[in-house]
Amino acid sequence: MRSAKPARFSKLARFSKGAAWLAVVVLVAVTITFALSRIVPADPARLAAGLEAGPEQVERVRQDLGLDDPIPVQYVRYIGGLLTGDFGDSLRTRGPILDDVVESLPASLELIAVSFSIFAVLGIVLGVVWAYWPRGVHAVLLRVVAVAGAAVPVFWVGLLLQILLAGRLGWFPVAGNLNHEAAGIAEVTGAGLLDALIARSPSAMWEAARVLFLPVMTIVIHNIALTIALMRSSLADQLDQEYVRAARARGLSEWRVVMVDALRNALNPVVTMLGLQLGWLLGGVVIVEVIFSWPGIGLYAFSSFQAFDYNAIMAITVLSTAGFVLVNALVGLIYPRLDPRIQEGG
Amino acid sequence: MSAADLPAVPDALAAAGSRRAGGGGRGVLWWAAATALGVLALVAFPGLLAPGDPYSLEVSNRFASPGSANLFGTDDAGRDILSRVIHGARYSLWSSILIVTFAAVVGTVYGALAAWYGGILDRLLMRTVDVFLAFPYLVFAMAVAASLGRGLTSTMVALCLLWWPSYARMVRGQVKSILNDYHIRAAVTLGASRGQILRWHVIPHTYNQLLVRFTLDIGNALVALTGLAFLGLGATPPLPEWGRMVADSKQFALTAWWYGVFPGVVIFLTVLNFVLLGEALRKRVEL
């Protein structure tokens, strides 16, 4: 809280520190995955050339891909490629990996954005309800949700929902994303809900929501548990504090005391946790996408792993590591807004 | 960076507020003993507990629904699912315990050394830990497990690599604060050597929290391990690994619901047991 100038300096310092950290983490991730991709038992050239290829053909592919160069040369070349945004070609789809990623990203982002908004908002609301009214049937139910939801394996919940709601009852499609052609809308962004919104087609919107429902519910069931639990304990702690009693004694409205003063303080750890969960979703979405054949980045990653497509595996590891670090850095930027005690210099 | 300073997941879970669960007393200890005994029995003597052979194929009896002959029904090869689940503990549950044990031992030594030596070494060691904690664990475990070749061992190696840093961070924090205690100064004054102090006056004080974390983490590791197995990275057929069984059941989900449901229930109850037990242990430790 001094003059503006030092604060701006420290902001710049913080930014460059964060950028350097991102670079270090990604570099380590690249190095580890690169090392792994060169010690694997399978031969990438053989995979790329196809099963029917003879020895000479495999050799030619090896030269074309630069796999016969010394490992350090390959490493430097790979890093150089990354710096110019070139992740190499996929051995499986034969196209540039970046194109594949860009194509499958919208579906994943849609899934993550919808699930995250639901479990974040609903989790906070339910946690507040639980903390404010700690006794009653709802409290028992919330405790069951909080403990069971966190202990239940995601892949199994997905499977159960699929068997019950899609298979037996037929309320939802078993798997797959919105079929843009069948819904009669143009594919603009690749995310079904958005495209339906752009086309102003309520029926396509309904269809997109129906397709999203099961995967979203699977993610929400697992992730809402932690949000509810943490929100409850954090707010309950705050409600026990002296300042809350003081505020009540001064005659402030209950709403103002709980929802403004106490909640603001209680949200801090919850926001941190939500940021972490958002980071985890970047990876955790793989299982859900595989169960529901959701054509996003997770399914792409899974298929690449199945096919031992190293370039794609490395690209996905690098990209998701960068995403994870970035999300965590963004959460760090939200703190000072919630808690003025955390100043930018600190 | 921020990830490192956070309450770990199990902490938040335990904070899920069990005013009653466990509640101290002897109950928790009996519960812990029963769990340990159950694990031991399942892992060491699955043959005594299982009603049948987990591997014997009986094609004429495929997809038998749950009944008196096969309590959990049979799978697509006519194998008894109950027997497979019991024998599977050796792969799913025992592997999780090994992973967490490895992480706890390596993390404790690493964290204690960092805290003890302090200075540049401490900063260097903890920066390394931060890098590991900054990886998205599922994707990374997939990459490592896929590169090492399919199999339970490579998945375990991958999870071990990713699991120890959180222990290192926790133990370092504890040791740092313990080192400021008066009893350490007393020991130094009395001329105890560094090794003696660390071994007898510091590490024992970390056991309580370690035990709580260890118990909770067995559940977490089980979820991670079976999740990777579900994706095809883990035990190879015909091993009766739990996550793998759920994965194999997927294509028969609509004809034989019991195939995937029972192994899933077992995973769920096992994780639940360790999470609640960890929570109750924490309650007791903090009393």
PDB file of N, CA and C in Angstrom, chain A residues 32-33 35-42 305 308 310 313, chain B residues 141-150 154 233:
ATOM      1  N   ILE A  32      11.615 -35.370 -19.756  1.00  0.00           N
ATOM      2  CA  ILE A  32      11.252 -36.704 -19.266  1.00  0.00           C
ATOM      3  C   ILE A  32      10.513 -37.494 -20.337  1.00  0.00           C
ATOM      4  N   THR A  33       9.519 -36.860 -20.967  1.00  0.00           N
ATOM      5  CA  THR A  33       8.761 -37.604 -21.981  1.00  0.00           C
ATOM      6  C   THR A  33       9.651 -37.955 -23.168  1.00  0.00           C
ATOM      7  N   ALA A  35      12.906 -38.510 -23.079  1.00  0.00           N
ATOM      8  CA  ALA A  35      13.747 -39.634 -22.659  1.00  0.00           C
ATOM      9  C   ALA A  35      12.947 -40.934 -22.688  1.00  0.00           C
ATOM     10  N   LEU A  36      11.726 -40.863 -22.179  1.00  0.00           N
ATOM     11  CA  LEU A  36      10.888 -42.058 -22.150  1.00  0.00           C
ATOM     12  C   LEU A  36      10.614 -42.569 -23.562  1.00  0.00           C
ATOM     13  N   SER A  37      10.351 -41.623 -24.474  1.00  0.00           N
ATOM     14  CA  SER A  37       9.974 -42.044 -25.822  1.00  0.00           C
ATOM     15  C   SER A  37      11.147 -42.698 -26.544  1.00  0.00           C
ATOM     16  N   ARG A  38      12.397 -42.468 -26.039  1.00  0.00           N
ATOM     17  CA  ARG A  38      13.547 -43.092 -26.713  1.00  0.00           C
ATOM     18  C   ARG A  38      13.983 -44.388 -26.046  1.00  0.00           C
ATOM     19  N   ILE A  39      13.458 -44.667 -24.847  1.00  0.00           N
ATOM     20  CA  ILE A  39      13.864 -45.939 -24.234  1.00  0.00           C
ATOM     21  C   ILE A  39      12.792 -47.002 -24.384  1.00  0.00           C
ATOM     22  N   VAL A  40      11.657 -46.602 -24.989  1.00  0.00           N
ATOM     23  CA  VAL A  40      10.563 -47.570 -25.099  1.00  0.00           C
ATOM     24  C   VAL A  40      10.972 -48.755 -25.959  1.00  0.00           C
ATOM     25  N   PRO A  41      10.352 -49.877 -25.668  1.00  0.00           N
ATOM     26  CA  PRO A  41      10.702 -51.084 -26.416  1.00  0.00           C
ATOM     27  C   PRO A  41      10.297 -51.041 -27.893  1.00  0.00           C
ATOM     28  N   ALA A  42       9.170 -50.451 -28.199  1.00  0.00           N
ATOM     29  CA  ALA A  42       8.689 -50.490 -29.583  1.00  0.00           C
ATOM     30  C   ALA A  42       9.476 -49.526 -30.472  1.00  0.00           C
ATOM     31  N   PHE A 305      -2.151 -43.216 -26.930  1.00  0.00           N
ATOM     32  CA  PHE A 305      -1.469 -44.156 -26.047  1.00  0.00           C
ATOM     33  C   PHE A 305      -1.665 -45.579 -26.561  1.00  0.00           C
ATOM     34  N   PHE A 308       0.660 -46.218 -29.361  1.00  0.00           N
ATOM     35  CA  PHE A 308       2.068 -45.885 -29.115  1.00  0.00           C
ATOM     36  C   PHE A 308       2.540 -44.750 -30.009  1.00  0.00           C
ATOM     37  N   TYR A 310       4.115 -41.748 -30.230  1.00  0.00           N
ATOM     38  CA  TYR A 310       4.935 -40.972 -29.296  1.00  0.00           C
ATOM     39  C   TYR A 310       4.823 -39.484 -29.458  1.00  0.00           C
ATOM     40  N   ILE A 313       1.761 -38.375 -27.851  1.00  0.00           N
ATOM     41  CA  ILE A 313       1.843 -38.525 -26.394  1.00  0.00           C
ATOM     42  C   ILE A 313       2.655 -37.385 -25.793  1.00  0.00           C
TER      43      ILE A 313
ATOM     44  N   ALA B 141       1.217 -40.019 -15.637  1.00  0.00           N
ATOM     45  CA  ALA B 141       1.283 -41.451 -15.327  1.00  0.00           C
ATOM     46  C   ALA B 141       0.992 -42.265 -16.588  1.00  0.00           C
ATOM     47  N   MET B 142       0.042 -41.794 -17.399  1.00  0.00           N
ATOM     48  CA  MET B 142      -0.265 -42.489 -18.649  1.00  0.00           C
ATOM     49  C   MET B 142       0.962 -42.517 -19.555  1.00  0.00           C
ATOM     50  N   ALA B 143       1.643 -41.364 -19.662  1.00  0.00           N
ATOM     51  CA  ALA B 143       2.804 -41.289 -20.550  1.00  0.00           C
ATOM     52  C   ALA B 143       3.900 -42.234 -20.078  1.00  0.00           C
ATOM     53  N   VAL B 144       4.159 -42.202 -18.776  1.00  0.00           N
ATOM     54  CA  VAL B 144       5.228 -43.054 -18.240  1.00  0.00           C
ATOM     55  C   VAL B 144       4.859 -44.525 -18.388  1.00  0.00           C
ATOM     56  N   ALA B 145       3.631 -44.859 -17.972  1.00  0.00           N
ATOM     57  CA  ALA B 145       3.215 -46.255 -18.020  1.00  0.00           C
ATOM     58  C   ALA B 145       3.198 -46.777 -19.451  1.00  0.00           C
ATOM     59  N   ALA B 146       2.748 -45.932 -20.389  1.00  0.00           N
ATOM     60  CA  ALA B 146       2.693 -46.377 -21.779  1.00  0.00           C
ATOM     61  C   ALA B 146       4.096 -46.587 -22.330  1.00  0.00           C
ATOM     62  N   SER B 147       5.036 -45.719 -21.901  1.00  0.00           N
ATOM     63  CA  SER B 147       6.392 -45.821 -22.451  1.00  0.00           C
ATOM     64  C   SER B 147       7.134 -47.027 -21.907  1.00  0.00           C
ATOM     65  N   LEU B 148       6.867 -47.368 -20.657  1.00  0.00           N
ATOM     66  CA  LEU B 148       7.588 -48.494 -20.057  1.00  0.00           C
ATOM     67  C   LEU B 148       7.017 -49.832 -20.522  1.00  0.00           C
ATOM     68  N   GLY B 149       5.962 -49.780 -21.279  1.00  0.00           N
ATOM     69  CA  GLY B 149       5.335 -51.020 -21.721  1.00  0.00           C
ATOM     70  C   GLY B 149       4.188 -51.357 -20.811  1.00  0.00           C
ATOM     71  N   ARG B 150       3.182 -52.029 -21.374  1.00  0.00           N
ATOM     72  CA  ARG B 150       2.019 -52.309 -20.555  1.00  0.00           C
ATOM     73  C   ARG B 150       2.312 -53.318 -19.481  1.00  0.00           C
ATOM     74  N   SER B 154       4.900 -51.441 -14.644  1.00  0.00           N
ATOM     75  CA  SER B 154       5.226 -50.115 -15.160  1.00  0.00           C
ATOM     76  C   SER B 154       4.232 -49.079 -14.651  1.00  0.00           C
ATOM     77  N   LEU B 233      -3.912 -49.462 -18.891  1.00  0.00           N
ATOM     78  CA  LEU B 233      -2.530 -49.370 -18.428  1.00  0.00           C
ATOM     79  C   LEU B 233      -2.447 -49.980 -17.049  1.00  0.00           C
TER      80      LEU B 233
END
